[in-house]
Amino acid sequence: MEYVSPEGLRLDGRRPMEMRQIRAEIGAVSRADGSAIFEMGNTKVVAAVYGPREVQNRSQQMSDQALVVYFAGYLIAVSLSICFSSSLQIRCEYSMANFSTGDRKRKPKGDRRSTEISMVIRQTMEACIMTHLMPRSQIDIYVQVLQADGGTRSACINAATLALSDAGIPMCDLVTSCSAGYLNSTPLLDLNYVEDSAGGPDVTVGILPKLDKVTLLQMDSKLPIDIVENVMQLATEGCKAVANYIREILLENTKQLEYRRGLMN
Ligand code: UDP
């Protein structure tokens, strides 16, 4: 199938290096400490953050601290103290709403893909949260896909960044994410579902734009070695564009909050 026309246009009319339209909204879930909706084209997700709050499951906290290793029936190592942890726990739950995929394959909550993406998002967000400032507490990040059209993990990371900022969680940078792929010998930015399911390589990148660091790098399928840098570079540019947009949204939100505070005084 032809994913890039001879005129250099993709199936949805974008240029290869063009990202889908992004849109964000802060404060979509009023009961949460922080929340946001993030859209990348037809992919739409919501993130809600609760915390920092007191650790709710202390027995879980305790078992997290104990590492017991058995080999061939022998106890070879018992490490770390069996005491309550003083570190911050970050939990993340990714799910897809049943109505998010139209007539495509739907999977119930708790499937392997969702578990893996929850872990990936948690690890990515941990890279920017200043955990040492919030000992003996936990932060819960819930991300749900409302509409899926490729790139849901990137959209969820971007939504989570906004929701964490909205909750006032101290962060050393804003994590942002975008994907890129390679179809018809052309690097493509921000794959949609049709491009994603074409079977070509799909690289998802997460960066800390101010610190100039990569915090997430995932790839499906195979990519020629000489193209890797190109595709990585493209995804990174996408992440930077998302970061600029997220900064604008946060600035606008702060201005609105100040304006409302001014009206109340
Ligand atoms: N998808 C779907 N049903 C599923 C899983 C995925 O329709 O159970 C679609 C959805 O549009 C998703 C895309 O397949 O965005 C690509 O999924 P992938 O696992 O590559 O993760 P993503 O690109 O969303 O991060």
PDB file of C-alpha atoms and ligand atoms in Angstrom:
ATOM      1  CA  MET A   1       0.000   0.000   0.000  1.00  0.00           C
ATOM      2  CA  GLU A   2       1.135   3.546  -0.719  1.00  0.00           C
ATOM      3  CA  TYR A   3       1.428   5.549   2.493  1.00  0.00           C
ATOM      4  CA  VAL A   4       3.175   8.515   0.877  1.00  0.00           C
ATOM      5  CA  SER A   5       1.925   9.716  -2.505  1.00  0.00           C
ATOM      6  CA  PRO A   6       4.326  10.756  -5.321  1.00  0.00           C
ATOM      7  CA  GLU A   7       3.419  14.342  -4.323  1.00  0.00           C
ATOM      8  CA  GLY A   8       4.794  13.622  -0.849  1.00  0.00           C
ATOM      9  CA  LEU A   9       1.459  13.531   0.956  1.00  0.00           C
ATOM     10  CA  ARG A  10       0.313  10.973   3.533  1.00  0.00           C
ATOM     11  CA  LEU A  11      -3.121   9.335   3.579  1.00  0.00           C
ATOM     12  CA  ASP A  12      -4.479  12.048   5.889  1.00  0.00           C
ATOM     13  CA  GLY A  13      -2.954  14.803   3.769  1.00  0.00           C
ATOM     14  CA  ARG A  14       0.018  15.546   6.028  1.00  0.00           C
ATOM     15  CA  ARG A  15       3.607  16.022   4.917  1.00  0.00           C
ATOM     16  CA  PRO A  16       6.032  13.323   6.220  1.00  0.00           C
ATOM     17  CA  MET A  17       7.481  15.629   8.882  1.00  0.00           C
ATOM     18  CA  GLU A  18       4.160  17.119   9.889  1.00  0.00           C
ATOM     19  CA  MET A  19       2.592  16.359  13.241  1.00  0.00           C
ATOM     20  CA  ARG A  20      -1.148  16.031  13.710  1.00  0.00           C
ATOM     21  CA  GLN A  21      -2.937  18.974  15.240  1.00  0.00           C
ATOM     22  CA  ILE A  22      -2.463  19.032  19.010  1.00  0.00           C
ATOM     23  CA  ARG A  23      -4.902  20.466  21.526  1.00  0.00           C
ATOM     24  CA  ALA A  24      -4.909  20.461  25.310  1.00  0.00           C
ATOM     25  CA  GLU A  25      -7.192  21.489  28.083  1.00  0.00           C
ATOM     26  CA  ILE A  26      -6.264  21.735  31.757  1.00  0.00           C
ATOM     27  CA  GLY A  27      -8.639  20.887  34.614  1.00  0.00           C
ATOM     28  CA  ALA A  28     -11.067  18.540  32.885  1.00  0.00           C
ATOM     29  CA  VAL A  29     -11.680  16.372  35.999  1.00  0.00           C
ATOM     30  CA  SER A  30     -12.753  18.645  38.841  1.00  0.00           C
ATOM     31  CA  ARG A  31     -12.372  16.057  41.641  1.00  0.00           C
ATOM     32  CA  ALA A  32      -8.743  15.305  40.773  1.00  0.00           C
ATOM     33  CA  ASP A  33      -5.820  17.318  42.168  1.00  0.00           C
ATOM     34  CA  GLY A  34      -4.713  17.865  38.591  1.00  0.00           C
ATOM     35  CA  SER A  35      -6.102  16.842  35.231  1.00  0.00           C
ATOM     36  CA  ALA A  36      -5.851  17.425  31.513  1.00  0.00           C
ATOM     37  CA  ILE A  37      -7.156  16.345  28.151  1.00  0.00           C
ATOM     38  CA  PHE A  38      -4.640  15.952  25.341  1.00  0.00           C
ATOM     39  CA  GLU A  39      -5.447  15.416  21.668  1.00  0.00           C
ATOM     40  CA  MET A  40      -3.098  14.463  18.849  1.00  0.00           C
ATOM     41  CA  GLY A  41      -5.298  14.442  15.763  1.00  0.00           C
ATOM     42  CA  ASN A  42      -8.103  11.947  16.422  1.00  0.00           C
ATOM     43  CA  THR A  43      -6.329  10.452  19.434  1.00  0.00           C
ATOM     44  CA  LYS A  44      -7.833  11.908  22.568  1.00  0.00           C
ATOM     45  CA  VAL A  45      -6.878  11.031  26.154  1.00  0.00           C
ATOM     46  CA  VAL A  46      -7.634  12.267  29.638  1.00  0.00           C
ATOM     47  CA  ALA A  47      -5.245  12.234  32.610  1.00  0.00           C
ATOM     48  CA  ALA A  48      -6.163  12.668  36.268  1.00  0.00           C
ATOM     49  CA  VAL A  49      -3.631  12.965  39.077  1.00  0.00           C
ATOM     50  CA  TYR A  50      -4.292  12.408  42.787  1.00  0.00           C
ATOM     51  CA  GLY A  51      -1.640  13.372  45.320  1.00  0.00           C
ATOM     52  CA  PRO A  52       0.821  13.679  46.772  1.00  0.00           C
ATOM     53  CA  ARG A  53      -1.162  11.938  49.488  1.00  0.00           C
ATOM     54  CA  GLU A  54      -0.531   9.549  52.328  1.00  0.00           C
ATOM     55  CA  VAL A  55       0.430   6.034  51.218  1.00  0.00           C
ATOM     56  CA  GLN A  56      -2.788   4.027  51.157  1.00  0.00           C
ATOM     57  CA  ASN A  57      -1.489   0.447  51.214  1.00  0.00           C
ATOM     58  CA  ARG A  58       1.236   0.221  53.838  1.00  0.00           C
ATOM     59  CA  SER A  59       1.726  -3.562  53.459  1.00  0.00           C
ATOM     60  CA  GLN A  60       2.478  -3.012  49.758  1.00  0.00           C
ATOM     61  CA  GLN A  61       4.960  -0.346  50.742  1.00  0.00           C
ATOM     62  CA  MET A  62       6.649  -2.748  53.124  1.00  0.00           C
ATOM     63  CA  SER A  63       6.953  -5.626  50.648  1.00  0.00           C
ATOM     64  CA  ASP A  64       8.402  -3.255  48.051  1.00  0.00           C
ATOM     65  CA  GLN A  65      11.382  -2.828  50.306  1.00  0.00           C
ATOM     66  CA  ALA A  66      12.255  -6.482  50.709  1.00  0.00           C
ATOM     67  CA  LEU A  67      14.222  -8.319  48.085  1.00  0.00           C
ATOM     68  CA  VAL A  68      14.613 -12.040  48.718  1.00  0.00           C
ATOM     69  CA  VAL A  69      16.458 -14.104  46.142  1.00  0.00           C
ATOM     70  CA  TYR A  70      16.321 -17.905  46.009  1.00  0.00           C
ATOM     71  CA  PHE A  71      18.449 -19.986  43.674  1.00  0.00           C
ATOM     72  CA  ALA A  72      18.077 -23.769  43.368  1.00  0.00           C
ATOM     73  CA  GLY A  73      16.157 -23.808  46.625  1.00  0.00           C
ATOM     74  CA  TYR A  74      18.818 -21.903  48.606  1.00  0.00           C
ATOM     75  CA  LEU A  75      18.307 -18.469  50.029  1.00  0.00           C
ATOM     76  CA  ILE A  76      21.206 -16.521  48.519  1.00  0.00           C
ATOM     77  CA  ALA A  77      20.328 -12.936  49.351  1.00  0.00           C
ATOM     78  CA  VAL A  78      18.073 -10.949  51.589  1.00  0.00           C
ATOM     79  CA  SER A  79      18.498  -7.322  50.895  1.00  0.00           C
ATOM     80  CA  LEU A  80      17.106  -4.061  52.149  1.00  0.00           C
ATOM     81  CA  SER A  81      15.463  -3.505  55.477  1.00  0.00           C
ATOM     82  CA  ILE A  82      11.955  -4.727  56.220  1.00  0.00           C
ATOM     83  CA  CYS A  83      10.728  -1.340  57.276  1.00  0.00           C
ATOM     84  CA  PHE A  84       8.402   1.256  55.887  1.00  0.00           C
ATOM     85  CA  SER A  85       9.761   3.020  52.855  1.00  0.00           C
ATOM     86  CA  SER A  86      10.399   6.746  53.046  1.00  0.00           C
ATOM     87  CA  SER A  87      10.321   7.213  49.278  1.00  0.00           C
ATOM     88  CA  LEU A  88       7.509   8.543  47.123  1.00  0.00           C
ATOM     89  CA  GLN A  89       5.431   5.920  45.324  1.00  0.00           C
ATOM     90  CA  ILE A  90       4.180   6.744  41.865  1.00  0.00           C
ATOM     91  CA  ARG A  91       1.396   4.612  40.449  1.00  0.00           C
ATOM     92  CA  CYS A  92       0.053   4.758  36.950  1.00  0.00           C
ATOM     93  CA  GLU A  93      -2.938   3.142  35.309  1.00  0.00           C
ATOM     94  CA  TYR A  94      -3.437   3.270  31.541  1.00  0.00           C
ATOM     95  CA  SER A  95      -6.724   2.093  30.082  1.00  0.00           C
ATOM     96  CA  MET A  96      -8.715   2.379  26.905  1.00  0.00           C
ATOM     97  CA  ALA A  97     -12.392   3.268  27.112  1.00  0.00           C
ATOM     98  CA  ASN A  98     -14.577   0.579  25.503  1.00  0.00           C
ATOM     99  CA  PHE A  99     -15.841   3.147  23.037  1.00  0.00           C
ATOM    100  CA  SER A 100     -12.351   4.399  22.129  1.00  0.00           C
ATOM    101  CA  THR A 101     -11.641   2.133  19.203  1.00  0.00           C
ATOM    102  CA  GLY A 102     -14.843   2.040  17.156  1.00  0.00           C
ATOM    103  CA  ASP A 103     -15.106  -1.286  15.364  1.00  0.00           C
ATOM    104  CA  ARG A 104     -11.479  -2.205  16.003  1.00  0.00           C
ATOM    105  CA  LYS A 105     -10.262  -4.889  18.358  1.00  0.00           C
ATOM    106  CA  ARG A 106     -11.225  -4.049  21.925  1.00  0.00           C
ATOM    107  CA  LYS A 107      -9.546  -5.448  24.965  1.00  0.00           C
ATOM    108  CA  PRO A 108     -10.763  -5.485  28.548  1.00  0.00           C
ATOM    109  CA  LYS A 109      -9.082  -3.474  31.244  1.00  0.00           C
ATOM    110  CA  GLY A 110      -6.040  -5.209  32.707  1.00  0.00           C
ATOM    111  CA  ASP A 111      -4.691  -6.784  29.486  1.00  0.00           C
ATOM    112  CA  ARG A 112      -0.928  -7.187  28.953  1.00  0.00           C
ATOM    113  CA  ARG A 113      -0.628  -4.203  26.632  1.00  0.00           C
ATOM    114  CA  SER A 114      -2.284  -1.885  29.169  1.00  0.00           C
ATOM    115  CA  THR A 115      -0.078  -3.225  31.976  1.00  0.00           C
ATOM    116  CA  GLU A 116       3.046  -2.628  29.896  1.00  0.00           C
ATOM    117  CA  ILE A 117       2.002   0.883  28.851  1.00  0.00           C
ATOM    118  CA  SER A 118       1.090   1.739  32.475  1.00  0.00           C
ATOM    119  CA  MET A 119       4.614   0.749  33.519  1.00  0.00           C
ATOM    120  CA  VAL A 120       6.237   2.645  30.645  1.00  0.00           C
ATOM    121  CA  ILE A 121       4.309   5.813  31.477  1.00  0.00           C
ATOM    122  CA  ARG A 122       5.089   5.486  35.199  1.00  0.00           C
ATOM    123  CA  GLN A 123       8.821   5.093  34.535  1.00  0.00           C
ATOM    124  CA  THR A 124       8.768   8.009  32.095  1.00  0.00           C
ATOM    125  CA  MET A 125       7.007  10.313  34.556  1.00  0.00           C
ATOM    126  CA  GLU A 126       9.342   9.257  37.386  1.00  0.00           C
ATOM    127  CA  ALA A 127      12.196  10.802  35.416  1.00  0.00           C
ATOM    128  CA  CYS A 128      10.828  14.310  35.951  1.00  0.00           C
ATOM    129  CA  ILE A 129       9.088  14.154  39.354  1.00  0.00           C
ATOM    130  CA  MET A 130      11.240  15.447  42.241  1.00  0.00           C
ATOM    131  CA  THR A 131      10.448  12.412  44.371  1.00  0.00           C
ATOM    132  CA  HIS A 132      12.814  13.374  47.225  1.00  0.00           C
ATOM    133  CA  LEU A 133      10.610  16.370  48.046  1.00  0.00           C
ATOM    134  CA  MET A 134       7.599  14.150  48.825  1.00  0.00           C
ATOM    135  CA  PRO A 135       8.740  11.320  51.128  1.00  0.00           C
ATOM    136  CA  ARG A 136       6.260   8.787  52.585  1.00  0.00           C
ATOM    137  CA  SER A 137       3.590   9.709  50.076  1.00  0.00           C
ATOM    138  CA  GLN A 138       2.079   8.496  46.821  1.00  0.00           C
ATOM    139  CA  ILE A 139       0.935   9.975  43.565  1.00  0.00           C
ATOM    140  CA  ASP A 140      -1.651   8.213  41.405  1.00  0.00           C
ATOM    141  CA  ILE A 141      -1.745   8.946  37.702  1.00  0.00           C
ATOM    142  CA  TYR A 142      -4.752   7.676  35.752  1.00  0.00           C
ATOM    143  CA  VAL A 143      -4.724   7.973  31.981  1.00  0.00           C
ATOM    144  CA  GLN A 144      -7.608   6.864  29.832  1.00  0.00           C
ATOM    145  CA  VAL A 145      -7.884   6.779  26.063  1.00  0.00           C
ATOM    146  CA  LEU A 146     -11.181   8.286  24.962  1.00  0.00           C
ATOM    147  CA  GLN A 147     -10.482   8.011  21.250  1.00  0.00           C
ATOM    148  CA  ALA A 148      -7.665   5.885  19.803  1.00  0.00           C
ATOM    149  CA  ASP A 149      -6.000   6.616  16.480  1.00  0.00           C
ATOM    150  CA  GLY A 150      -2.356   5.701  17.077  1.00  0.00           C
ATOM    151  CA  GLY A 151       0.150   7.224  19.467  1.00  0.00           C
ATOM    152  CA  THR A 152      -1.945   6.787  22.600  1.00  0.00           C
ATOM    153  CA  ARG A 153       1.072   6.292  24.879  1.00  0.00           C
ATOM    154  CA  SER A 154       2.602   9.570  23.685  1.00  0.00           C
ATOM    155  CA  ALA A 155      -0.692  11.411  24.123  1.00  0.00           C
ATOM    156  CA  CYS A 156      -1.033   9.925  27.636  1.00  0.00           C
ATOM    157  CA  ILE A 157       2.476  11.052  28.624  1.00  0.00           C
ATOM    158  CA  ASN A 158       1.727  14.570  27.379  1.00  0.00           C
ATOM    159  CA  ALA A 159      -1.606  14.607  29.240  1.00  0.00           C
ATOM    160  CA  ALA A 160       0.072  13.278  32.404  1.00  0.00           C
ATOM    161  CA  THR A 161       2.700  16.043  32.240  1.00  0.00           C
ATOM    162  CA  LEU A 162      -0.044  18.668  32.103  1.00  0.00           C
ATOM    163  CA  ALA A 163      -2.072  16.976  34.865  1.00  0.00           C
ATOM    164  CA  LEU A 164       0.994  16.744  37.145  1.00  0.00           C
ATOM    165  CA  SER A 165       1.715  20.438  36.529  1.00  0.00           C
ATOM    166  CA  ASP A 166      -1.926  21.247  37.263  1.00  0.00           C
ATOM    167  CA  ALA A 167      -1.631  19.315  40.552  1.00  0.00           C
ATOM    168  CA  GLY A 168       1.415  21.408  41.459  1.00  0.00           C
ATOM    169  CA  ILE A 169       3.740  18.388  41.618  1.00  0.00           C
ATOM    170  CA  PRO A 170       7.377  19.566  41.668  1.00  0.00           C
ATOM    171  CA  MET A 171       9.131  18.504  38.470  1.00  0.00           C
ATOM    172  CA  CYS A 172      12.640  19.131  37.156  1.00  0.00           C
ATOM    173  CA  ASP A 173      11.368  19.397  33.562  1.00  0.00           C
ATOM    174  CA  LEU A 174       8.276  18.677  31.455  1.00  0.00           C
ATOM    175  CA  VAL A 175       8.340  15.200  29.876  1.00  0.00           C
ATOM    176  CA  THR A 176       6.894  15.225  26.379  1.00  0.00           C
ATOM    177  CA  SER A 177       6.462  12.414  23.882  1.00  0.00           C
ATOM    178  CA  CYS A 178       5.905  11.781  20.196  1.00  0.00           C
ATOM    179  CA  SER A 179       6.320   8.867  17.792  1.00  0.00           C
ATOM    180  CA  ALA A 180       7.869   8.503  14.353  1.00  0.00           C
ATOM    181  CA  GLY A 181       7.982   5.673  11.852  1.00  0.00           C
ATOM    182  CA  TYR A 182       9.364   4.625   8.499  1.00  0.00           C
ATOM    183  CA  LEU A 183       7.095   3.647   5.611  1.00  0.00           C
ATOM    184  CA  ASN A 184       7.672   3.637   1.836  1.00  0.00           C
ATOM    185  CA  SER A 185      11.349   4.509   2.551  1.00  0.00           C
ATOM    186  CA  THR A 186      10.192   7.753   4.191  1.00  0.00           C
ATOM    187  CA  PRO A 187      10.529   8.790   7.848  1.00  0.00           C
ATOM    188  CA  LEU A 188       7.080   9.852   9.105  1.00  0.00           C
ATOM    189  CA  LEU A 189       6.294  11.902  12.182  1.00  0.00           C
ATOM    190  CA  ASP A 190       3.445  11.075  14.593  1.00  0.00           C
ATOM    191  CA  LEU A 191       1.877   7.921  13.093  1.00  0.00           C
ATOM    192  CA  ASN A 192      -1.883   7.517  13.039  1.00  0.00           C
ATOM    193  CA  TYR A 193      -3.605   4.111  13.415  1.00  0.00           C
ATOM    194  CA  VAL A 194      -3.498   3.210   9.696  1.00  0.00           C
ATOM    195  CA  GLU A 195       0.218   4.047   9.478  1.00  0.00           C
ATOM    196  CA  ASP A 196       0.937   2.361  12.811  1.00  0.00           C
ATOM    197  CA  SER A 197      -0.753  -0.876  11.757  1.00  0.00           C
ATOM    198  CA  ALA A 198       1.104  -0.991   8.424  1.00  0.00           C
ATOM    199  CA  GLY A 199       3.712  -3.203  10.111  1.00  0.00           C
ATOM    200  CA  GLY A 200       6.616  -0.798   9.716  1.00  0.00           C
ATOM    201  CA  PRO A 201       8.847   0.431  12.513  1.00  0.00           C
ATOM    202  CA  ASP A 202       7.277   2.700  15.092  1.00  0.00           C
ATOM    203  CA  VAL A 203       9.567   4.572  17.494  1.00  0.00           C
ATOM    204  CA  THR A 204       8.097   6.298  20.542  1.00  0.00           C
ATOM    205  CA  VAL A 205      10.375   8.839  22.186  1.00  0.00           C
ATOM    206  CA  GLY A 206      10.007  10.792  25.426  1.00  0.00           C
ATOM    207  CA  ILE A 207      12.325  13.665  26.253  1.00  0.00           C
ATOM    208  CA  LEU A 208      13.127  16.132  29.001  1.00  0.00           C
ATOM    209  CA  PRO A 209      13.448  19.150  26.679  1.00  0.00           C
ATOM    210  CA  LYS A 210      15.212  21.592  29.032  1.00  0.00           C
ATOM    211  CA  LEU A 211      17.633  19.008  30.368  1.00  0.00           C
ATOM    212  CA  ASP A 212      18.164  17.755  26.803  1.00  0.00           C
ATOM    213  CA  LYS A 213      17.728  14.113  27.827  1.00  0.00           C
ATOM    214  CA  VAL A 214      15.856  11.154  26.412  1.00  0.00           C
ATOM    215  CA  THR A 215      13.743   9.386  29.029  1.00  0.00           C
ATOM    216  CA  LEU A 216      11.753   6.983  26.825  1.00  0.00           C
ATOM    217  CA  LEU A 217      12.699   5.060  23.717  1.00  0.00           C
ATOM    218  CA  GLN A 218      10.518   2.191  22.461  1.00  0.00           C
ATOM    219  CA  MET A 219      10.468   0.569  19.068  1.00  0.00           C
ATOM    220  CA  ASP A 220       8.285  -1.980  17.261  1.00  0.00           C
ATOM    221  CA  SER A 221       9.471  -3.961  14.232  1.00  0.00           C
ATOM    222  CA  LYS A 222      12.815  -3.436  12.423  1.00  0.00           C
ATOM    223  CA  LEU A 223      14.522  -0.272  11.237  1.00  0.00           C
ATOM    224  CA  PRO A 224      17.589  -0.068   8.934  1.00  0.00           C
ATOM    225  CA  ILE A 225      20.564   1.033  11.061  1.00  0.00           C
ATOM    226  CA  ASP A 226      21.377   4.026   8.866  1.00  0.00           C
ATOM    227  CA  ILE A 227      17.821   5.337   9.312  1.00  0.00           C
ATOM    228  CA  VAL A 228      17.641   5.044  13.114  1.00  0.00           C
ATOM    229  CA  GLU A 229      19.196   8.444  13.783  1.00  0.00           C
ATOM    230  CA  ASN A 230      16.927  10.107  11.239  1.00  0.00           C
ATOM    231  CA  VAL A 231      13.731   8.670  12.729  1.00  0.00           C
ATOM    232  CA  MET A 232      14.905   9.382  16.297  1.00  0.00           C
ATOM    233  CA  GLN A 233      15.680  12.966  15.308  1.00  0.00           C
ATOM    234  CA  LEU A 234      12.218  13.348  13.792  1.00  0.00           C
ATOM    235  CA  ALA A 235      10.458  11.999  16.906  1.00  0.00           C
ATOM    236  CA  THR A 236      12.611  14.269  19.088  1.00  0.00           C
ATOM    237  CA  GLU A 237      11.596  17.310  17.012  1.00  0.00           C
ATOM    238  CA  GLY A 238       7.978  16.245  17.557  1.00  0.00           C
ATOM    239  CA  CYS A 239       8.598  16.076  21.321  1.00  0.00           C
ATOM    240  CA  LYS A 240      10.091  19.590  21.233  1.00  0.00           C
ATOM    241  CA  ALA A 241       7.072  20.949  19.363  1.00  0.00           C
ATOM    242  CA  VAL A 242       4.788  19.351  21.972  1.00  0.00           C
ATOM    243  CA  ALA A 243       6.931  20.901  24.741  1.00  0.00           C
ATOM    244  CA  ASN A 244       6.537  24.381  23.224  1.00  0.00           C
ATOM    245  CA  TYR A 245       2.788  23.903  23.027  1.00  0.00           C
ATOM    246  CA  ILE A 246       2.554  22.576  26.609  1.00  0.00           C
ATOM    247  CA  ARG A 247       4.528  25.580  27.895  1.00  0.00           C
ATOM    248  CA  GLU A 248       2.094  27.917  26.088  1.00  0.00           C
ATOM    249  CA  ILE A 249      -0.907  26.116  27.607  1.00  0.00           C
ATOM    250  CA  LEU A 250       0.579  26.247  31.113  1.00  0.00           C
ATOM    251  CA  LEU A 251       1.389  29.944  30.739  1.00  0.00           C
ATOM    252  CA  GLU A 252      -2.115  30.705  29.519  1.00  0.00           C
ATOM    253  CA  ASN A 253      -3.580  28.694  32.414  1.00  0.00           C
ATOM    254  CA  THR A 254      -1.446  30.593  34.956  1.00  0.00           C
ATOM    255  CA  LYS A 255      -2.555  33.930  33.468  1.00  0.00           C
ATOM    256  CA  GLN A 256      -6.195  32.895  33.745  1.00  0.00           C
ATOM    257  CA  LEU A 257      -5.735  31.783  37.368  1.00  0.00           C
ATOM    258  CA  GLU A 258      -4.061  35.109  38.230  1.00  0.00           C
ATOM    259  CA  TYR A 259      -6.831  37.013  36.491  1.00  0.00           C
ATOM    260  CA  ARG A 260      -9.517  35.124  38.457  1.00  0.00           C
ATOM    261  CA  ARG A 261      -7.586  35.671  41.704  1.00  0.00           C
ATOM    262  CA  GLY A 262      -7.409  39.383  40.865  1.00  0.00           C
ATOM    263  CA  LEU A 263     -11.180  39.490  40.395  1.00  0.00           C
ATOM    264  CA  MET A 264     -11.735  37.841  43.781  1.00  0.00           C
ATOM    265  CA  ASN A 265      -9.503  40.329  45.662  1.00  0.00           C
TER     266      ASN A 265
HETATM  267  N1  UDP B   1      -5.441  -0.229  19.077  1.00  0.00           N
HETATM  268  C1  UDP B   1      -6.744  -0.678  19.076  1.00  0.00           C
HETATM  269  N2  UDP B   1      -7.134  -1.618  19.988  1.00  0.00           N
HETATM  270  C2  UDP B   1      -6.263  -2.133  20.910  1.00  0.00           C
HETATM  271  C3  UDP B   1      -4.934  -1.672  20.889  1.00  0.00           C
HETATM  272  C4  UDP B   1      -4.552  -0.714  19.969  1.00  0.00           C
HETATM  273  O1  UDP B   1      -7.547  -0.232  18.283  1.00  0.00           O
HETATM  274  O2  UDP B   1      -6.648  -2.984  21.710  1.00  0.00           O
HETATM  275  C5  UDP B   1      -5.046   0.793  18.078  1.00  0.00           C
HETATM  276  C6  UDP B   1      -5.122   2.202  18.665  1.00  0.00           C
HETATM  277  O3  UDP B   1      -5.553   3.112  17.669  1.00  0.00           O
HETATM  278  C7  UDP B   1      -3.699   2.470  19.054  1.00  0.00           C
HETATM  279  C8  UDP B   1      -2.966   1.788  17.897  1.00  0.00           C
HETATM  280  O4  UDP B   1      -3.704   0.598  17.685  1.00  0.00           O
HETATM  281  O5  UDP B   1      -3.422   3.850  19.144  1.00  0.00           O
HETATM  282  C9  UDP B   1      -1.517   1.487  18.120  1.00  0.00           C
HETATM  283  O6  UDP B   1      -1.371   0.769  19.299  1.00  0.00           O
HETATM  284  P1  UDP B   1       0.061   0.581  19.971  1.00  0.00           P
HETATM  285  O7  UDP B   1      -0.011  -0.625  20.842  1.00  0.00           O
HETATM  286  O8  UDP B   1       1.119   0.623  18.925  1.00  0.00           O
HETATM  287  O9  UDP B   1       0.227   1.834  20.960  1.00  0.00           O
HETATM  288  P2  UDP B   1       0.107   3.403  20.698  1.00  0.00           P
HETATM  289  O10 UDP B   1       0.639   3.706  19.307  1.00  0.00           O
HETATM  290  O11 UDP B   1      -1.344   3.737  20.854  1.00  0.00           O
HETATM  291  O12 UDP B   1       0.946   4.011  21.770  1.00  0.00           O
END
